[in-house]
Short mmCIF file of C-alpha atoms in Angstrom, two decimals:
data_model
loop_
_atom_site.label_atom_id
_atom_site.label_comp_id
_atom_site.label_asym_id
_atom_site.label_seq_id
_atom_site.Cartn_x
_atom_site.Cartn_y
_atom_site.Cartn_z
CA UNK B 1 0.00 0.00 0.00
CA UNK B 2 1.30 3.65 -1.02
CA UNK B 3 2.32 6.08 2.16
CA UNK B 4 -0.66 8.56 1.79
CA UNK B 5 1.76 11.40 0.94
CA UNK B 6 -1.11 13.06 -1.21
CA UNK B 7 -2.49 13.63 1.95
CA UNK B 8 -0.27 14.95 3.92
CA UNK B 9 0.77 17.77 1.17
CA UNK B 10 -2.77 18.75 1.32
CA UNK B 11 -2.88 19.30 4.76
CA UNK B 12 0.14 20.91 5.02
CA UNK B 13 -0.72 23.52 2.20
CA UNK B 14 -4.21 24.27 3.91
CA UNK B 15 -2.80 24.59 7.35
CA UNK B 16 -0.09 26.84 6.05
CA UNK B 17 -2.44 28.81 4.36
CA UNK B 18 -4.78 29.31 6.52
CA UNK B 19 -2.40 29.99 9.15
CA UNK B 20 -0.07 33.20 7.16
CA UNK B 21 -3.58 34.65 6.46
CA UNK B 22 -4.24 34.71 9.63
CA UNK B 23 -1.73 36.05 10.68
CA UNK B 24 -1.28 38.93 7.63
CA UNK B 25 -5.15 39.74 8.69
CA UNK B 26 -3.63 40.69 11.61
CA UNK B 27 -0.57 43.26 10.87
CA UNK B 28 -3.60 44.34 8.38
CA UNK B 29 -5.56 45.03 11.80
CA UNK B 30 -2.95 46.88 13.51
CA UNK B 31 -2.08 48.95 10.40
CA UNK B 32 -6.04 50.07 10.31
CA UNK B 33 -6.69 48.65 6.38
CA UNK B 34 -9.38 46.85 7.25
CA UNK B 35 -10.52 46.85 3.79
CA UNK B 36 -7.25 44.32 3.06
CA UNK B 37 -8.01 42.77 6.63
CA UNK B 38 -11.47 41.71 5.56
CA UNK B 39 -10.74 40.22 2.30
CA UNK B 40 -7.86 38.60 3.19
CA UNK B 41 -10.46 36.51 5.62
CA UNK B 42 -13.08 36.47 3.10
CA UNK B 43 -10.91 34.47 0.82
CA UNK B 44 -9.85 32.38 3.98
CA UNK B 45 -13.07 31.25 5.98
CA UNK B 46 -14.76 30.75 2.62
CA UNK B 47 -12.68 28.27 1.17
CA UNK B 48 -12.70 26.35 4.45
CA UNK B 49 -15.78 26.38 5.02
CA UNK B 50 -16.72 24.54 1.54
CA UNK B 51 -13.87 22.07 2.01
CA UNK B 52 -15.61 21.33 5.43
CA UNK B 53 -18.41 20.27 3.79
CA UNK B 54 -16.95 18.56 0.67
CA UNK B 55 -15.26 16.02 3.25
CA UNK B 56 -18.56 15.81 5.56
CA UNK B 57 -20.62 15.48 2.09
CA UNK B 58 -17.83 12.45 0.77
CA UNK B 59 -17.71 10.82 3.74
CA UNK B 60 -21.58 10.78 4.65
CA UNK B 61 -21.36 11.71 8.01
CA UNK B 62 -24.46 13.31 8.10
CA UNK B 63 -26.03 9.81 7.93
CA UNK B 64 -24.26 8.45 10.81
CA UNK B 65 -23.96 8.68 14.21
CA UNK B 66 -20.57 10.95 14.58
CA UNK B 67 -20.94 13.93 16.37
CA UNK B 68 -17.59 14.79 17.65
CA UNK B 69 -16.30 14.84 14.04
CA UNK B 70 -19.00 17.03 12.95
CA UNK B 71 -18.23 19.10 15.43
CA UNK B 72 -14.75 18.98 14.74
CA UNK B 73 -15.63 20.71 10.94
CA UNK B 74 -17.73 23.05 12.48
CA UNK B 75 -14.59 23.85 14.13
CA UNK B 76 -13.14 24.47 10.83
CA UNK B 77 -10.50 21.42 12.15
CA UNK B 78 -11.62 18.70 9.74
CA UNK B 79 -8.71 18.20 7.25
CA UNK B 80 -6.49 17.80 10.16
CA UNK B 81 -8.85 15.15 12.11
CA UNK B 82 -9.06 13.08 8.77
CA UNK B 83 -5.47 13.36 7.84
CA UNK B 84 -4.48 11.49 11.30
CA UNK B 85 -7.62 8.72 10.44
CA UNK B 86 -5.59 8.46 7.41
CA UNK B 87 -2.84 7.65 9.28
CA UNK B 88 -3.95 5.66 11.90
CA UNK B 89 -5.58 3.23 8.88
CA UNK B 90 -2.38 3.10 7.33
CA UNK B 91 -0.70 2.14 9.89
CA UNK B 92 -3.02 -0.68 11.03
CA UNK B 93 -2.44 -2.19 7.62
CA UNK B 94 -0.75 -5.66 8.12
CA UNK B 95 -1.43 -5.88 11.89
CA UNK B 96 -4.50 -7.08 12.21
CA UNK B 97 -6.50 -9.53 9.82
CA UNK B 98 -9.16 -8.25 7.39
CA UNK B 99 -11.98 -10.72 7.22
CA UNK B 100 -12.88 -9.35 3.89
CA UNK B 101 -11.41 -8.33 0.65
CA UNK B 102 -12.09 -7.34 -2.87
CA UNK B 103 -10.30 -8.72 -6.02
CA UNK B 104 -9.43 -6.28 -8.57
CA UNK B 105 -8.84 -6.56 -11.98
CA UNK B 106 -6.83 -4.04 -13.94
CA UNK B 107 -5.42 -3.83 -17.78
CA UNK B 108 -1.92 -2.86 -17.75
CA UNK B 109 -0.75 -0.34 -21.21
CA UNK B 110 -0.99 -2.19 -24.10
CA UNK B 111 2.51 -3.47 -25.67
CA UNK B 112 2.19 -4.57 -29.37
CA UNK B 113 -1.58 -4.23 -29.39
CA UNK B 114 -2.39 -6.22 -26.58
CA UNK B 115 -3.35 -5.48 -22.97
CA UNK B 116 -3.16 -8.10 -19.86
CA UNK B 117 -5.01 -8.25 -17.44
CA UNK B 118 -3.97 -7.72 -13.94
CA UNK B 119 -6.12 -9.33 -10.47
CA UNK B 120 -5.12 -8.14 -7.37
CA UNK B 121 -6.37 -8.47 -3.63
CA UNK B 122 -7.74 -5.12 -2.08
CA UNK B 123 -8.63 -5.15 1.59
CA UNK B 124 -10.80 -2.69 4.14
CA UNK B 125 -8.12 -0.98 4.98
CA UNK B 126 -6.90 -0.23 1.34
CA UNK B 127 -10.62 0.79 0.39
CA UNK B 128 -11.01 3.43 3.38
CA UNK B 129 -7.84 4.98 2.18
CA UNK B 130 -8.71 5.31 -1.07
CA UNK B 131 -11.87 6.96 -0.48
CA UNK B 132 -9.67 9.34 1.97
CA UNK B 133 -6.88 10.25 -1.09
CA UNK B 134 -10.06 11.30 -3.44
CA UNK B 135 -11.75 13.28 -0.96
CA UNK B 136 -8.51 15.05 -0.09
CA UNK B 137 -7.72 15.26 -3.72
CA UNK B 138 -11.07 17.65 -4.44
CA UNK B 139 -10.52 19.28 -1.38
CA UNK B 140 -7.31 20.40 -2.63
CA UNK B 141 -9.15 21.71 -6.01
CA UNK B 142 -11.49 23.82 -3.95
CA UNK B 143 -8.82 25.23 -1.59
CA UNK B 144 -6.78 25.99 -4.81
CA UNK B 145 -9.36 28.06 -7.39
CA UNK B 146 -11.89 29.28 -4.79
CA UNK B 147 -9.27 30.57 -2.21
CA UNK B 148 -5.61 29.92 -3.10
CA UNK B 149 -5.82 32.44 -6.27
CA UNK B 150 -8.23 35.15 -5.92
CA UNK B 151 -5.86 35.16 -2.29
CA UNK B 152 -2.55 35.51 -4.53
CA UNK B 153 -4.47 37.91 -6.45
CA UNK B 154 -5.39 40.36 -3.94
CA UNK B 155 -2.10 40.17 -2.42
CA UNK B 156 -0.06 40.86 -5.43
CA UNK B 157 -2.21 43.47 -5.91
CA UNK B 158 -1.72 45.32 -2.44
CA UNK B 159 1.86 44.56 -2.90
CA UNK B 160 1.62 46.86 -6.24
CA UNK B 161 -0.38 49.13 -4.65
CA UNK B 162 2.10 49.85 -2.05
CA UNK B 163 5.31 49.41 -3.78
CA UNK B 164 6.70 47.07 -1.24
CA UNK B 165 6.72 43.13 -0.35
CA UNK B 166 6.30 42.51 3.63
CA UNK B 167 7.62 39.10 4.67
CA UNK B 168 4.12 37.90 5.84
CA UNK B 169 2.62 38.92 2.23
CA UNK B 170 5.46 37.15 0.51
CA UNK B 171 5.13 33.89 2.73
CA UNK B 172 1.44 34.02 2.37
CA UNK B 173 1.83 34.53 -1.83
CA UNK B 174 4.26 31.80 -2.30
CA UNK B 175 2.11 29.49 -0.67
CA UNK B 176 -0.76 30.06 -2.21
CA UNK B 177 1.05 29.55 -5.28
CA UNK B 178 2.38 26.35 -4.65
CA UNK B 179 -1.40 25.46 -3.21
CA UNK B 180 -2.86 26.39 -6.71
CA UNK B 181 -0.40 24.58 -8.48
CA UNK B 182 -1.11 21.36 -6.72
CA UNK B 183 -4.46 21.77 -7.02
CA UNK B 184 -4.46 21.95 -10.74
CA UNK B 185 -1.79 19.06 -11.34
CA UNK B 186 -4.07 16.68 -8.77
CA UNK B 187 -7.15 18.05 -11.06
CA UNK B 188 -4.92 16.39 -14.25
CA UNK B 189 -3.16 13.18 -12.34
CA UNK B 190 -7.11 12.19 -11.16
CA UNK B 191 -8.57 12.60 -14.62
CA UNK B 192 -6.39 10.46 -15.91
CA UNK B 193 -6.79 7.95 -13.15
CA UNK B 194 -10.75 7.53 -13.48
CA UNK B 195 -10.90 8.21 -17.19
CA UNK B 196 -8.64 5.48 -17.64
CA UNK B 197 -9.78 3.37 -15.13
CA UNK B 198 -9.43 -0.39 -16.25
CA UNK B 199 -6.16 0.14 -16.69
CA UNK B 200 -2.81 0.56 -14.30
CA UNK B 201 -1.98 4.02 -15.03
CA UNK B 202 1.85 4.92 -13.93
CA UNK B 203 2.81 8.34 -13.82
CA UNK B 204 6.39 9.01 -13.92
CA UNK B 205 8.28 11.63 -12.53
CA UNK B 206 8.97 12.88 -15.55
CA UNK B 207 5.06 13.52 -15.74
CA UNK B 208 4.46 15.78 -12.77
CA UNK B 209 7.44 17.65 -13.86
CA UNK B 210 6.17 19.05 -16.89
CA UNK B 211 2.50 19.41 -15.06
CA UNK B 212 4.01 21.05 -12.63
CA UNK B 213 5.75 23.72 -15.07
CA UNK B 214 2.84 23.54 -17.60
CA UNK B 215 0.69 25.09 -14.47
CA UNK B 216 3.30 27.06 -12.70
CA UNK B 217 3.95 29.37 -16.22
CA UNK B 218 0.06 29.53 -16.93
CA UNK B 219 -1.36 30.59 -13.47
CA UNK B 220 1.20 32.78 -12.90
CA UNK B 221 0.91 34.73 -15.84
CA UNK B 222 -2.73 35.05 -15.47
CA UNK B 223 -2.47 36.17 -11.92
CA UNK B 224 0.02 38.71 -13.21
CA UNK B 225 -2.26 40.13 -16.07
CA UNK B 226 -5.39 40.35 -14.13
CA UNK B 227 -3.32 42.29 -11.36
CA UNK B 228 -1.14 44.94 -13.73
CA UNK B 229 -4.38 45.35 -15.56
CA UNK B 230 -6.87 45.97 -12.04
CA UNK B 231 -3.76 48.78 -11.13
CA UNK B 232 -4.48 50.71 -13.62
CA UNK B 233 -8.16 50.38 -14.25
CA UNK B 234 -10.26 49.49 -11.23
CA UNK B 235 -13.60 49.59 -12.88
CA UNK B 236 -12.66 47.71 -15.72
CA UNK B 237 -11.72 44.71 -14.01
CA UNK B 238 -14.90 43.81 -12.87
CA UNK B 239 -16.60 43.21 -16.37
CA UNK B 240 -13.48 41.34 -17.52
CA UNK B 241 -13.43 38.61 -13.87
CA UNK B 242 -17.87 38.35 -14.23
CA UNK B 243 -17.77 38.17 -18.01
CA UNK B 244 -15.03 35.33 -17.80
CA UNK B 245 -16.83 33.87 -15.06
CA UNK B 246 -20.53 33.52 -16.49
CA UNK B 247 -19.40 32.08 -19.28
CA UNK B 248 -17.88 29.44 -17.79
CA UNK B 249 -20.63 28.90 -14.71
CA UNK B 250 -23.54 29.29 -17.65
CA UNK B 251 -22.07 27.01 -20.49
CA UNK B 252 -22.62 23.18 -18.47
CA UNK B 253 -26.53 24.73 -17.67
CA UNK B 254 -26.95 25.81 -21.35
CA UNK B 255 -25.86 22.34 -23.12
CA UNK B 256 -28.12 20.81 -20.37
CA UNK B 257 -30.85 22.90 -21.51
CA UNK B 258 -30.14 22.66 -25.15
CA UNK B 259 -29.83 18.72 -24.58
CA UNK B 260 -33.71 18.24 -22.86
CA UNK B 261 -32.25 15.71 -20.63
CA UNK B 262 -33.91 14.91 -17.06
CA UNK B 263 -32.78 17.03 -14.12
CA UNK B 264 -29.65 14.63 -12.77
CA UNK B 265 -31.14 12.77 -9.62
CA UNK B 266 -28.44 10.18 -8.97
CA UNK B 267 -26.07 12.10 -7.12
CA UNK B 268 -27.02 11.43 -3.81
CA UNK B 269 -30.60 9.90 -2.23
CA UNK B 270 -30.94 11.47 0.86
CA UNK B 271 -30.85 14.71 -1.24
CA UNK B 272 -34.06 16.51 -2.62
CA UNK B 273 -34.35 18.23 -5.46
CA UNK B 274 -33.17 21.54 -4.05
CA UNK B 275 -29.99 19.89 -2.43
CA UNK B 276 -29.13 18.34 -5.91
CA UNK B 277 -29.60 21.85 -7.37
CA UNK B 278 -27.15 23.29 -4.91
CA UNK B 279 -24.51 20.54 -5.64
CA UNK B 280 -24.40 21.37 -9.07
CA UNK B 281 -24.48 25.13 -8.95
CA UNK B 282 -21.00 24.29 -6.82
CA UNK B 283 -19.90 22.13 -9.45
CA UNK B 284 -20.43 25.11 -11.60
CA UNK B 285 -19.07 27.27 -9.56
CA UNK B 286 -15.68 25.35 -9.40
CA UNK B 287 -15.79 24.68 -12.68
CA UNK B 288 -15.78 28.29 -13.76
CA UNK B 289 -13.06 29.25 -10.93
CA UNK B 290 -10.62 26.80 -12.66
CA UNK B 291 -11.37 28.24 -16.05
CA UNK B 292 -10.53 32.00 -14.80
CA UNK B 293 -7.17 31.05 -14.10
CA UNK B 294 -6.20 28.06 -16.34
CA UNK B 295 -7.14 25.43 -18.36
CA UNK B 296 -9.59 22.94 -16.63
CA UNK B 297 -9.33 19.47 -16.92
CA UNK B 298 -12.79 18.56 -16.18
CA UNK B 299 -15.29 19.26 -18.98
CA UNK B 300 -18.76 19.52 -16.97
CA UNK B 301 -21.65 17.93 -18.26
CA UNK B 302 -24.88 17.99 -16.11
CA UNK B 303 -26.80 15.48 -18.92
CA UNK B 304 -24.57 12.85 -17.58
CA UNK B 305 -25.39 10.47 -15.24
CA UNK B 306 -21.68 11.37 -14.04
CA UNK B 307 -21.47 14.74 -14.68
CA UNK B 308 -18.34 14.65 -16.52
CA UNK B 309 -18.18 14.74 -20.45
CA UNK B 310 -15.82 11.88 -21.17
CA UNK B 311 -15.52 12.67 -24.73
CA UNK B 312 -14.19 16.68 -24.88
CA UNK B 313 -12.07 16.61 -28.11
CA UNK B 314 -8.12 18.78 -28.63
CA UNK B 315 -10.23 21.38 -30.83
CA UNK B 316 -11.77 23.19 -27.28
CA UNK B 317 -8.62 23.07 -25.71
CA UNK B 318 -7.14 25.05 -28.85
CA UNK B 319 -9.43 27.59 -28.81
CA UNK B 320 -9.64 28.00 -24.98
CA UNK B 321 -5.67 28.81 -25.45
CA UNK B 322 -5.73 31.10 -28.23
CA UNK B 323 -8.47 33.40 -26.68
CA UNK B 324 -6.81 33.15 -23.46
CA UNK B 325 -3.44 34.30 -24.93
CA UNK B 326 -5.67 37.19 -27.09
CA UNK B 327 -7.57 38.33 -24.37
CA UNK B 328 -3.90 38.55 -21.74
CA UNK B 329 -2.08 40.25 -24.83
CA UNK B 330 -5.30 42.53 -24.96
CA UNK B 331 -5.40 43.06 -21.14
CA UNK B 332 -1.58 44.03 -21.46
CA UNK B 333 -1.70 46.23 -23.97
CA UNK B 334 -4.12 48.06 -22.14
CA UNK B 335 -1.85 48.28 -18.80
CA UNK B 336 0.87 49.51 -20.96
CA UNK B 337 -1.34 52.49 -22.32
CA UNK B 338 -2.75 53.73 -19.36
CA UNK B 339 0.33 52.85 -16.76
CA UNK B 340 0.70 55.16 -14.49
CA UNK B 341 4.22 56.97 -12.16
CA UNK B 342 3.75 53.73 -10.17
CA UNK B 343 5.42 51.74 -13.19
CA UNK B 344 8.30 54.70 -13.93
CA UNK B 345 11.05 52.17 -12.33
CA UNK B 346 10.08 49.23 -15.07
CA UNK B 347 10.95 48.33 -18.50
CA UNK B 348 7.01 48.18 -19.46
CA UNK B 349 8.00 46.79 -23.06
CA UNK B 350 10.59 43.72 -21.42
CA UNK B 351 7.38 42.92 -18.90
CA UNK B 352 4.62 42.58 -21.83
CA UNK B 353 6.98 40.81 -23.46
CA UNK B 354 7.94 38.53 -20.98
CA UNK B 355 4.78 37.56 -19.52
CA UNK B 356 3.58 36.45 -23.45
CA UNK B 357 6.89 34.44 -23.95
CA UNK B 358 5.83 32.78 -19.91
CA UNK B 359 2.36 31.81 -21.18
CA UNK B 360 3.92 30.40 -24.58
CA UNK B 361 6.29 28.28 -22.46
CA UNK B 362 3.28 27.06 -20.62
CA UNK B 363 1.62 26.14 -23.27
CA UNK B 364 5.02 24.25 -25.53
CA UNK B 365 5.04 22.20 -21.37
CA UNK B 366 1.36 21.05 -22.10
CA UNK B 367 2.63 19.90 -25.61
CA UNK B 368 4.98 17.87 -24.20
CA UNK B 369 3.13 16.40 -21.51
CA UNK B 370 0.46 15.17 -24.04
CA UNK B 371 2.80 14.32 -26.44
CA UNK B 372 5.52 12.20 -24.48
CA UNK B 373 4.58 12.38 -21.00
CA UNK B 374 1.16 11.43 -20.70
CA UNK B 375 0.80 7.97 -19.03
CA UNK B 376 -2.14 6.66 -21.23
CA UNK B 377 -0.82 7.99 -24.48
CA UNK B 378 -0.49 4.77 -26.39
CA UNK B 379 -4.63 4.72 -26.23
CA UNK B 380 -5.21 8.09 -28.11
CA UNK B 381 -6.94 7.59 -30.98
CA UNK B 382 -5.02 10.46 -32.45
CA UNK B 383 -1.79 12.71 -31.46
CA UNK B 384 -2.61 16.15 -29.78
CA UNK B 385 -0.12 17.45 -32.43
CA UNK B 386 -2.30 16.47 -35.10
CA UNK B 387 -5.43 17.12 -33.77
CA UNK B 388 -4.07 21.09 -33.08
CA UNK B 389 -3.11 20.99 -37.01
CA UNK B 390 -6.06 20.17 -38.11
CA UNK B 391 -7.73 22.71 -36.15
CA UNK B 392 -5.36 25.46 -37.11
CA UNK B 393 -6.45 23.76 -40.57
CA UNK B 394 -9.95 24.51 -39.73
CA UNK B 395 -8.98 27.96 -38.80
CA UNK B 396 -7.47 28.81 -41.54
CA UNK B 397 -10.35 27.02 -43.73
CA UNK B 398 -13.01 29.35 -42.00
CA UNK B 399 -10.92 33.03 -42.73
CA UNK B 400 -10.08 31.68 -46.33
CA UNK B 401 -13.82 31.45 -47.07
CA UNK B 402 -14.82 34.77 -45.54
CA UNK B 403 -11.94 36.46 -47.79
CA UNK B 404 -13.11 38.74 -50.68
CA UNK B 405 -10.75 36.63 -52.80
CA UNK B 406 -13.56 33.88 -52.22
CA UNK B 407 -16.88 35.55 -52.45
CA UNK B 408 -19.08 34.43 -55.47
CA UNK B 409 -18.79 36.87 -58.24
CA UNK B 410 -21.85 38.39 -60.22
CA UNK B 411 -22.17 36.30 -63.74
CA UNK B 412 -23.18 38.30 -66.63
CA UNK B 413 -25.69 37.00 -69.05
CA UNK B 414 -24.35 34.56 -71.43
CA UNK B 415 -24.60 35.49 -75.21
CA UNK B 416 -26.26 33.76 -77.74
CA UNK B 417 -22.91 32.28 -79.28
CA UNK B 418 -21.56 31.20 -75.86
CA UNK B 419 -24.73 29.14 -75.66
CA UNK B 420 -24.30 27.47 -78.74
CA UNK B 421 -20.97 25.84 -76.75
CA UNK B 422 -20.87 22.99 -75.37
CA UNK B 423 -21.23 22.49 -71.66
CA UNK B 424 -18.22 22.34 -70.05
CA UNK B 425 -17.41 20.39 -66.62
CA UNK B 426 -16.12 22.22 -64.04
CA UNK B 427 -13.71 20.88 -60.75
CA UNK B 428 -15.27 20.96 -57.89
CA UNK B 429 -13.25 21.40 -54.62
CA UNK B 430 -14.45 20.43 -51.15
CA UNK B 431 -12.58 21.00 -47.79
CA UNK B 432 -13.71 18.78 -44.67
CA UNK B 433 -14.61 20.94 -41.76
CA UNK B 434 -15.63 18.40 -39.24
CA UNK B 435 -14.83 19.23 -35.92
CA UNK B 436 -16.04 15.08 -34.49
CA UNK B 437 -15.14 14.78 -30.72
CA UNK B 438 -12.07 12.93 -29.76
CA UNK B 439 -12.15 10.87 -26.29
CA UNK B 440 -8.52 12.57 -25.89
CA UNK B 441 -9.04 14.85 -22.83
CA UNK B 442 -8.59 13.86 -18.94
CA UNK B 443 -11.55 13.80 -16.63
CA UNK B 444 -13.09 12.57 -13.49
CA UNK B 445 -16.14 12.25 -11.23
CA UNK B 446 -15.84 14.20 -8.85
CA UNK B 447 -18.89 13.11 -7.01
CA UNK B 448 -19.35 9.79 -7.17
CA UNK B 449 -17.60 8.24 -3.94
CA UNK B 450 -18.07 4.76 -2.09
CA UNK B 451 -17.40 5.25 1.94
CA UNK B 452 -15.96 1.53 3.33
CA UNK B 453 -16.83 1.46 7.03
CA UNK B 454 -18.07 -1.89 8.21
CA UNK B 455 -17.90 -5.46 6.86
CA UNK B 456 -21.60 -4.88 5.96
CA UNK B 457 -21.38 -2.12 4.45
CA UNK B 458 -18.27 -3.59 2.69
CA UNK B 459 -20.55 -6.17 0.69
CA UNK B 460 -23.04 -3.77 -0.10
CA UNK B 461 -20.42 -1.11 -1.60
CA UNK B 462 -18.19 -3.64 -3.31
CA UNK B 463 -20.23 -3.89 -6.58
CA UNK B 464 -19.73 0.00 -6.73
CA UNK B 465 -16.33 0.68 -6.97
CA UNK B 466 -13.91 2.71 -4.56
CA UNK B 467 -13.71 6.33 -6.38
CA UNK B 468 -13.57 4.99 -9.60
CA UNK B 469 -10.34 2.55 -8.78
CA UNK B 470 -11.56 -0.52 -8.09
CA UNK B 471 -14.01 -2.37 -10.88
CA UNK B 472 -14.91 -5.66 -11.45
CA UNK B 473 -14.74 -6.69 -7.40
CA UNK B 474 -15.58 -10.02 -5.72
CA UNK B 475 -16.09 -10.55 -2.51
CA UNK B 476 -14.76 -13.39 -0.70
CA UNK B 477 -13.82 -14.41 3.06
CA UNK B 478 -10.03 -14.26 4.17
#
């Protein structure tokens, strides 16, 4: 069994967090900004709260008889109470002797077209823990996009503001960095895991490298852009963050609507219909936080009985990118008209310039990941270097045929003596344009969980699955 390190790094990030914002809120306090003070708890308490109930809301406690670790999340103490269960289960493993297990059977990568298969023995233990590593694993997707950035964000902003970088500001920035970061590469690493889940997916070192950089160049950038461009118009800003942000909250409601599907009512039974509706307006709402900073793994699909469009092809990934980079080269070239005496010290040319060149490296680190890094590679039906040529073949297609070059010209009348030719045949040239979805992106359910408590409950979840990572399970008596 792996050490739970997954864990523990989410933890550590939250409690650090959590901890330099408290304690910046306070110099805030005894400077008298208690404008600063008050969002820099805002963007604190909030996120906690909602990963408080993300683990009460995985775990089902609500439906059981535990009242000290309810109030324990009430307490705002609940990551830390479930990391040392976490702990405690994994280091109970081997001592004492499960009476049941599950058996497991996985594909391993294909080699020269053919794929074994893999059975292997997963015990009570093993099952609680995974259930633990996937609820940790969307906590630390919450903490990162709904508090982690717009925290960074304000931040970097005061720091602008006031010309100056305190050490509690810096310690609170980089961490929130690093917390966003690991957010978005556990957001990739899981997507892969349940969308390819019959098979053993490994992922190298080599992998998390280049998702680590891939994410490091984009957010930062971003953060940077949205911040130089707030400095210099305030007003402005807010159109830009709402209009990026209703897109991406209203696009999963409008497909659903467009698609005349049922209202989803297999997320969870003990919910009615107005708990389910709250659910998914969170899903939303995460969904659209991940967008405003970067691209989102997780294509949101509420006519799905799991939520998740399994099928998102490298075509919307192409043209998330080049409006992205359009819309930050806009946003810059903005800043760099209407910069203020604040900005008198700085090369404004060299900083445009280098913040374009850090988003292009971003994005050449996702072409490599997808190219040679990705785990489950050898099972794309096509290359994400051909799929991006044959959109920028589509593009190119589409702004050919609105040309003037192109446009049908006016025929005159043909005279008598031209109709006395015969008919000639003429080429005729056609140009595909189909834009057919390609089951080439990474995504995962992030809702539907299996809880392993008792040996009863054991039987009746084994059928289910544990987060998507165990399929195909029989029970049998040890």
């Amino acid at each position: 069994m792996r050490f739970p390190s997954s864990i523990f790094v989410s933890v550590s990030l939250f409690t650090a967090e959590t901890t330099a914002a408290l304690y910046l809120s306070s110099t805030y306090r005894s400077a008298g900004d208690q404008i600063w003070q008050g969002l820099t708890l805002l963007f604190t308490l909030v996120p906690s709260v909602l990963v408080q109930l993300t683990l009460t809301f995985i775990h089902r406690d609500l439906s059981r008889d535990r009242p000290l670790i309810l109030l324990l999340h009430i307490l705002q103490l609940g990551p830390i109470v479930r990391c040392l269960e976490a702990f405690c289960i994994y280091g109970s493993v081997g001592r004492v002797e499960e009476p049941y297990v599950s058996i497991t059977r996985k594909k391993q990568m294909p080699r020269r077209g053919q794929a074994e298969e893999v059975e292997r023995q997963v015990g009570q233990a093993e099952g609680k823990l995974f259930t633990h590593r996937a609820a940790f694993a969307r906590t630390s997707v919450i903490q990162a996009f709904l508090g982690s950035a717009p925290q960074l964000t304000l931040q970097l902003y005061i720091c602008v503001l006031q010309q100056g970088v305190s050490i509690g500001r810096g310690t609170l920035m980089v961490i929130s960095l690093l917390s966003i970061v690991y957010g978005a590469l556990r957001c990739n690493i899981l997507a892969i895991k349940i969308k390819y889940d019959d098979y053993e997916v490994d992922v190298r070192p080599m992998a998390y490298v280049c998702i680590f950089l891939w994410r490091s160049f984009e957010i930062a950038t971003r953060v940077v852009v949205l911040v130089l461009f707030s400095s210099v118009l305030q007003l402005w800003i807010l159109p830009v963050v709402l209009l990026n942000f209703l897109v991406f909250f209203l696009y999963p409601w409008i497909l659903f609507w467009q698609s005349h599907s049922p209202f989803p009512e297999n997320i969870e039974k003990t919910l009615t219909r107005v708990g389910t509706t709250i659910v998914l307006c969170m899903l939303t709402f995460l969904y659209a936080g991940i967008n405003m900073f970067c691209w989102s793994a997780v294509q949101v699909k509420l006519s799905d009985p799991d939520l998740i469009n399994k099928s998102q092809n490298w075509y919307r990934m192409a043209v998330y990118y080049m409006l992205r980079f359009v819309e930050n080269a806009s946003l810059l070239l903005l800043w760099y008209i209407y910069k203020t005496d604040i900005y008198k010290f700085i090369c404004a040319p060299l900083l445009v310039l280098q913040l374009l060149v850090a988003y292009t490296i971003a994005i050449f680190f996702m072409l490599v990941f997808y190219q040679f890094c990705h785990p489950c590679r050898r099972l794309f039906s096509s290359s994400m270097t051909q799929g991006l040529w044959d959109c920028s073949s589509l593009l190119c297609l589409m702004c050919s045929s609105g040309s003037p070059q192109n446009r049908p010209m006016v025929k005159e009348a043909p005279t008598p003596s031209a109709q006395k030719e015969p008919a000639r045949q003429r080429p005729h040239d056609t140009a595909s344009d189909s834009t057919d979805d390609m089951p080439n992106d990474t995504t995962y359910d992030m809702l539907n969980d299996t809880t392993f408590d008792t040996p009863n409950e054991m039987d009746s979840n084994i059928g289910g699955g544990i987060n998507g990572d165990i399929s195909h399970s029989v029970p049998c008596t040890v």
